PDB file of C-alpha atoms in Angstrom:
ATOM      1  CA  UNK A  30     312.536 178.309  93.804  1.00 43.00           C
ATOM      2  CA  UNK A  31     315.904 177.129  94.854  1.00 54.00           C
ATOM      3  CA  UNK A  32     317.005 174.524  97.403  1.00 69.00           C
ATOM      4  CA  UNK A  33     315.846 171.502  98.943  1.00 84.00           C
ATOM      5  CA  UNK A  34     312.583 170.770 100.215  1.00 92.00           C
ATOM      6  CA  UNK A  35     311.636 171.290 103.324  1.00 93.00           C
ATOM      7  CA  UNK A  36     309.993 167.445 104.046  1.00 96.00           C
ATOM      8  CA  UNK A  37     310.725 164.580 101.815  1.00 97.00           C
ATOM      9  CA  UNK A  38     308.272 161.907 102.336  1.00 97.00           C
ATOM     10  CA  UNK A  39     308.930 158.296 101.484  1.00 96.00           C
ATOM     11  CA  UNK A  40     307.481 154.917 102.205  1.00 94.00           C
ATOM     12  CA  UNK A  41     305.271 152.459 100.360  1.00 88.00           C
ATOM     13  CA  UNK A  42     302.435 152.788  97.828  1.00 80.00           C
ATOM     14  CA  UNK A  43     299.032 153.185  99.391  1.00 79.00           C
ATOM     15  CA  UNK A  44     300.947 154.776 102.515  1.00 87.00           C
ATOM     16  CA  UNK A  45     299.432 158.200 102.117  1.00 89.00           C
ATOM     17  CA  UNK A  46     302.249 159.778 100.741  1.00 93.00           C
ATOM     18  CA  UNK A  47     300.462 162.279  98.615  1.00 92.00           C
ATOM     19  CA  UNK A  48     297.607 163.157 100.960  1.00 94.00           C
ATOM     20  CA  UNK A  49     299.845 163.636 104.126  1.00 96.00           C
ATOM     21  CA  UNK A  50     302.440 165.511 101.476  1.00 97.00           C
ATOM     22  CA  UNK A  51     299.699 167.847 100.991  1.00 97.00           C
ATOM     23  CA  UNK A  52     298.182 168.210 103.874  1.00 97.00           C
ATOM     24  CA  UNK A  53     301.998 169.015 105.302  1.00 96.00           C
ATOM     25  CA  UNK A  54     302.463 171.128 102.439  1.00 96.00           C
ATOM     26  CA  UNK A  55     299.205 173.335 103.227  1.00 96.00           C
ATOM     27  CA  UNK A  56     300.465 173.664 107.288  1.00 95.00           C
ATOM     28  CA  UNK A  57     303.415 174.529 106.270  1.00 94.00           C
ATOM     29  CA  UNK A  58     302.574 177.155 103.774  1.00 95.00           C
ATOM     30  CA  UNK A  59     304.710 175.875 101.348  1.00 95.00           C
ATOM     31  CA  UNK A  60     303.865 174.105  97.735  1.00 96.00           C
ATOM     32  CA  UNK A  61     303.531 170.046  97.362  1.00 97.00           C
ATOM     33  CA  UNK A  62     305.040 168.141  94.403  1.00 97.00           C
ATOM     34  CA  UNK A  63     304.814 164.490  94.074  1.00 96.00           C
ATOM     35  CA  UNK A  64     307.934 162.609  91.754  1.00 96.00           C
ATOM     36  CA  UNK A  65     304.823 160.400  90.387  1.00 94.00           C
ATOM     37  CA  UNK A  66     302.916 162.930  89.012  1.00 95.00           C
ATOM     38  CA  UNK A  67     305.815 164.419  87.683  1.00 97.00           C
ATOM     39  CA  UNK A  68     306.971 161.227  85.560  1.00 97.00           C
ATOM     40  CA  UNK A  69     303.231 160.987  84.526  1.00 96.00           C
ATOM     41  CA  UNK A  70     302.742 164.677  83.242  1.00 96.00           C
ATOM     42  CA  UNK A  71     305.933 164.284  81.779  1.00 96.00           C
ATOM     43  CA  UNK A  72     305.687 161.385  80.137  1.00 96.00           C
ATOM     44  CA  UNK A  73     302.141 161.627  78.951  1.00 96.00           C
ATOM     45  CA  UNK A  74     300.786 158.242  80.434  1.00 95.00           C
ATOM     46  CA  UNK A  75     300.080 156.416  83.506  1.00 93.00           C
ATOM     47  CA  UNK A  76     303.330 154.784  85.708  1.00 90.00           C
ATOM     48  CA  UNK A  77     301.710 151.097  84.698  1.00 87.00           C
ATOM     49  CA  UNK A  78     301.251 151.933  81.042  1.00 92.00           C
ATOM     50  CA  UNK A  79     305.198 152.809  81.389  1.00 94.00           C
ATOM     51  CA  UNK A  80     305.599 149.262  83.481  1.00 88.00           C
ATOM     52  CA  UNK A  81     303.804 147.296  80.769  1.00 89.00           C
ATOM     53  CA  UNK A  82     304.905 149.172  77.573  1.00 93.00           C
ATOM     54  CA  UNK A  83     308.777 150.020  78.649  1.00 93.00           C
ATOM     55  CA  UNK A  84     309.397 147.741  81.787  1.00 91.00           C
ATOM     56  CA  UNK A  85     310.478 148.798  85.116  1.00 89.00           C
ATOM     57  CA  UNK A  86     313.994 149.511  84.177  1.00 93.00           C
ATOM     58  CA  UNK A  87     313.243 152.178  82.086  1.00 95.00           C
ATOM     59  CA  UNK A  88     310.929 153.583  84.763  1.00 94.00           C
ATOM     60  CA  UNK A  89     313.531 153.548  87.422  1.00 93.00           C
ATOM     61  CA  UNK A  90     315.366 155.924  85.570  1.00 95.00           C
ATOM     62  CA  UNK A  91     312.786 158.042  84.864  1.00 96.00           C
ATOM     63  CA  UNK A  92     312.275 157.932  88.062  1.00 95.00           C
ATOM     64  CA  UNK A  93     315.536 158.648  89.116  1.00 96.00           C
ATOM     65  CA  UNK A  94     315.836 161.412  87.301  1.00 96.00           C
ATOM     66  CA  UNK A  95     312.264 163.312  88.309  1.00 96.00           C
ATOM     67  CA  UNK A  96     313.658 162.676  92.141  1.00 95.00           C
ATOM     68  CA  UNK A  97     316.776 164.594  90.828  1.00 94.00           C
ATOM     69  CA  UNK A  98     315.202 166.827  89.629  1.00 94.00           C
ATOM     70  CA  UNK A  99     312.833 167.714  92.495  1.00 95.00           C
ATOM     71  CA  UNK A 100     315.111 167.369  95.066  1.00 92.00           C
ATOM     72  CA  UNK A 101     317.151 170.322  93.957  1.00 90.00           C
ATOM     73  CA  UNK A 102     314.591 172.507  92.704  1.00 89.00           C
ATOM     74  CA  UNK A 103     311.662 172.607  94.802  1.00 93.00           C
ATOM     75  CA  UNK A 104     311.487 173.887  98.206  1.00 92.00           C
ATOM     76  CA  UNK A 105     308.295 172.815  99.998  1.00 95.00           C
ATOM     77  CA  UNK A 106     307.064 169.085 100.502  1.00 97.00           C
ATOM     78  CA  UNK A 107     307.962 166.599  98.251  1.00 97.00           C
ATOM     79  CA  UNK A 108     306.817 162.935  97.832  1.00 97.00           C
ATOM     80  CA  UNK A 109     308.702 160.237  96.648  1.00 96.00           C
ATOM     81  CA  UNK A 110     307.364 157.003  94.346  1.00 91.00           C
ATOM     82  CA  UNK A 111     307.618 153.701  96.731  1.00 90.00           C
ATOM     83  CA  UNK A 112     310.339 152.179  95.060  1.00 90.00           C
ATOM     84  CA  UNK A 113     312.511 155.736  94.370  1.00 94.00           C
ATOM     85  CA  UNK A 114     315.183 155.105  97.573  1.00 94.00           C
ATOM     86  CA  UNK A 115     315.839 152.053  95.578  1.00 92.00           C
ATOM     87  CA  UNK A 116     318.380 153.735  93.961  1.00 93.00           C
ATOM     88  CA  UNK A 117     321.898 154.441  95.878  1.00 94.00           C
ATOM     89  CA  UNK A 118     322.174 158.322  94.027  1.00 93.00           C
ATOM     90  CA  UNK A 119     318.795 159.122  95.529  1.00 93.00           C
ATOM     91  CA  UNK A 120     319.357 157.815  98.964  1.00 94.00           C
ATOM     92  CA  UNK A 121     322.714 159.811  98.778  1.00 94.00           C
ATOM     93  CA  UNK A 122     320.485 162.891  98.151  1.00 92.00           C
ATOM     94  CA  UNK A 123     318.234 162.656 100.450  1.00 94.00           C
ATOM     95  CA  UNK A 124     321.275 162.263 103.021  1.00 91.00           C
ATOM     96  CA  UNK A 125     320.623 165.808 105.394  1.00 87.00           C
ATOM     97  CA  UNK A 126     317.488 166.098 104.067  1.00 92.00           C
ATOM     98  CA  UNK A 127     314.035 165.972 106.955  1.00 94.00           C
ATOM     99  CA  UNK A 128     312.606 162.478 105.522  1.00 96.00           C
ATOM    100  CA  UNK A 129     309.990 161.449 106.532  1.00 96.00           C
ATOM    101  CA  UNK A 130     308.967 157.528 106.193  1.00 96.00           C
ATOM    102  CA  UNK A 131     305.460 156.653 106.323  1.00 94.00           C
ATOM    103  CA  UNK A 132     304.869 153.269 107.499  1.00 91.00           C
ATOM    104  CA  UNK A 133     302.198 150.442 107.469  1.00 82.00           C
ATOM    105  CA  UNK A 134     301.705 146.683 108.392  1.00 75.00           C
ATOM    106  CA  UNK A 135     300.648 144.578 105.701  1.00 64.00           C
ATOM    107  CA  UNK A 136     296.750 144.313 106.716  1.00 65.00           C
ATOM    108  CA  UNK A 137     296.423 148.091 106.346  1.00 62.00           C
ATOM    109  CA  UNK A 138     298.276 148.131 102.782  1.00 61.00           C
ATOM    110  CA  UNK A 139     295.943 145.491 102.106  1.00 61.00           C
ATOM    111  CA  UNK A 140     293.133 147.498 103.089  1.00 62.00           C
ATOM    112  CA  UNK A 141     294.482 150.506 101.789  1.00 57.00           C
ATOM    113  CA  UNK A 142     295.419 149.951  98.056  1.00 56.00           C
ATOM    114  CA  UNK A 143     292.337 147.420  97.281  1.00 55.00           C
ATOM    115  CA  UNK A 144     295.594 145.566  95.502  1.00 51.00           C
ATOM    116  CA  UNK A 145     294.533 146.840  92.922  1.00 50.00           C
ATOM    117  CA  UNK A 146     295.752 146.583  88.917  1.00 46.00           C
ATOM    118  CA  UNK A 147     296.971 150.148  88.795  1.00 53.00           C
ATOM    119  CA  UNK A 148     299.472 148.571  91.060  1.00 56.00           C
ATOM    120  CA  UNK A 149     302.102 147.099  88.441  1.00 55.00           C
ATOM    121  CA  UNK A 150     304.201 145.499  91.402  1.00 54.00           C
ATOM    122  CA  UNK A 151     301.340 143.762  92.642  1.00 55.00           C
ATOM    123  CA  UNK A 152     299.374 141.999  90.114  1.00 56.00           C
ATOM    124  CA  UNK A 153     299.951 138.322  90.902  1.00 58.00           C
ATOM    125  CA  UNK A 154     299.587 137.900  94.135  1.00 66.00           C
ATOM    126  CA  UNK A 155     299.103 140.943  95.925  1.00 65.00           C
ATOM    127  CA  UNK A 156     299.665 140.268  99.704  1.00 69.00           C
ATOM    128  CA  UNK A 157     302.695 137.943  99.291  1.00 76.00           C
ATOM    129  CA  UNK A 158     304.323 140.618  97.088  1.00 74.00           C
ATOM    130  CA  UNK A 159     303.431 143.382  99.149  1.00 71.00           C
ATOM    131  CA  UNK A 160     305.444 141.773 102.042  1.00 77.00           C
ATOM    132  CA  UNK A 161     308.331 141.125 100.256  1.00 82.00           C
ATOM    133  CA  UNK A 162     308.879 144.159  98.378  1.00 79.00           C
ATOM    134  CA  UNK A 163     308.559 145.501 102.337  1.00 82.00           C
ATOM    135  CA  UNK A 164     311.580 143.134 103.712  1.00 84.00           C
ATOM    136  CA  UNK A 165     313.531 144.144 100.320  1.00 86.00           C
ATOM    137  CA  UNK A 166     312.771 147.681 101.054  1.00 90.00           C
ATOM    138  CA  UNK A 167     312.349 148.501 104.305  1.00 90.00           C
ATOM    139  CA  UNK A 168     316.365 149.085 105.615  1.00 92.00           C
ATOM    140  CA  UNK A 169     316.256 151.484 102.841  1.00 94.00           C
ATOM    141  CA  UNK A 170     313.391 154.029 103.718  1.00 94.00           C
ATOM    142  CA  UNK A 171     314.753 153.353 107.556  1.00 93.00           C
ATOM    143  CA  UNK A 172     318.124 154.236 106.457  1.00 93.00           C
ATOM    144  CA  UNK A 173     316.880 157.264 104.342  1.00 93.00           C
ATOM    145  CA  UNK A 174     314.847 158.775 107.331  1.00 95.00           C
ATOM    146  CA  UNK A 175     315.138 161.299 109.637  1.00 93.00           C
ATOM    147  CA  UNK A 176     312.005 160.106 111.105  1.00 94.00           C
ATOM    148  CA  UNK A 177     309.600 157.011 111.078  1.00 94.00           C
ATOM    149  CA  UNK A 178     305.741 157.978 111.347  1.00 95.00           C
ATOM    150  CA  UNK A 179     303.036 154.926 111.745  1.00 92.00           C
ATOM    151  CA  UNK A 180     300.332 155.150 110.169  1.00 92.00           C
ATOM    152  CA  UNK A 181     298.304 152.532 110.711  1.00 86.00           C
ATOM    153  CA  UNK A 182     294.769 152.993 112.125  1.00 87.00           C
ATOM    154  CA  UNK A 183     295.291 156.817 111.964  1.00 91.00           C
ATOM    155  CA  UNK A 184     293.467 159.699 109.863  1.00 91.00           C
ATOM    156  CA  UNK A 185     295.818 161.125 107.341  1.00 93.00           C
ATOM    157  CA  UNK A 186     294.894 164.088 109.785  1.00 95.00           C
ATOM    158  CA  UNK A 187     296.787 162.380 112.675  1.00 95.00           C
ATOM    159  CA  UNK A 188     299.849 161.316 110.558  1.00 94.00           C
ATOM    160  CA  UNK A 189     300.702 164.818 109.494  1.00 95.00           C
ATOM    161  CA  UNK A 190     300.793 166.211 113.003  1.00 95.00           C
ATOM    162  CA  UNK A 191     303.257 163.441 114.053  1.00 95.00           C
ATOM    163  CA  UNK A 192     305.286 164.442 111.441  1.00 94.00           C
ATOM    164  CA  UNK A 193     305.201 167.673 112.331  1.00 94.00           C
ATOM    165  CA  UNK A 194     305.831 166.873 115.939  1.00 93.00           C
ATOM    166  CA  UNK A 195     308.396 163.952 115.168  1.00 92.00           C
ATOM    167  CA  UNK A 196     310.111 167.024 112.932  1.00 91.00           C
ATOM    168  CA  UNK A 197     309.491 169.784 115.557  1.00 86.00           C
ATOM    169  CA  UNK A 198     308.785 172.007 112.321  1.00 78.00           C
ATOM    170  CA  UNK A 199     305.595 175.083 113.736  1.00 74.00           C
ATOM    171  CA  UNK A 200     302.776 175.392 111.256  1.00 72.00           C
ATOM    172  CA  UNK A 201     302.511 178.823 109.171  1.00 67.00           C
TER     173      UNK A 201
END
């Protein structure tokens, strides 16, 4: 395996990353990865046990460093953690890259991720901070992309043949 991937697939959590990512992955013929599993097999533990026991600094960097790390060394679809194009190095690698950004309004995210507590960004109150991580992040994944899909109201069906339409990329 050498290269970039073929689709890089960024937006917010509860977007659909991973099932579109692997439902693009198995069109395409190609293999899936997903930076968040990566840091959790890696690391042994769940991304909120590394929230509450090291704080999100240190998972930024871990972070940073699985996106690294997958973005030069895996050639299919990859999916990036919600806050990964945070960082300036990782939006400067995805520069040339096909990215993909999945987005959502607010009432869908709401529906979506049952704000949940496996959300670590989230806990207090989950609908205001939900919108504003959005407005803080939002330039970025339109800045990163090569391509803006919608997904609300669609099957994670629908959102993967946008993307391959917006993408003109033919199935295998």
């Amino acid at each position: 395996m050498s290269g970039a991937p073929l689709v890089v697939l960024v937006g917010p959590m509860g977007v659909g990353k991973s099932t579109v990512g692997q439902l693009l992955a198995e069109r395409l013929g190609v293999g899936y990865r997903d930076t968040d599993e990566d840091i959790v097999s890696a690391q042994g533990r769940s991304i909120a046990e590394i929230f509450v026991d090291e704080g999100e600094p240190v998972f930024r960097e871990l972070e940073k460093s699985a996106v690294h790390t997958a973005l030069t060394g895996h050639d299919g679809v990859l999916a990036l953690g919600g806050g990964a194009i945070l960082d300036a190095d990782t939006r400067a690698l995805l520069a040339g890259q096909r990215v993909v950004y999945l987005s959502m309004a607010v009432d869908e995210a709401v529906k979506r991720t049952g704000l949940n507590a496996a959300r670590p960004l989230l806990a207090v109150n989950p609908r205001k901070q939900w919108r504003e991580l959005m407005e803080a992040r939002r330039h970025l994944y339109e800045e990163a992309a090569t391509v803006v899909v919608a997904t609300d109201g669609r099957t994670p069906e629908e959102v993967t043949q946008a993307a391959l339409d917006a993408l003109e990329l033919k199935e295998a």
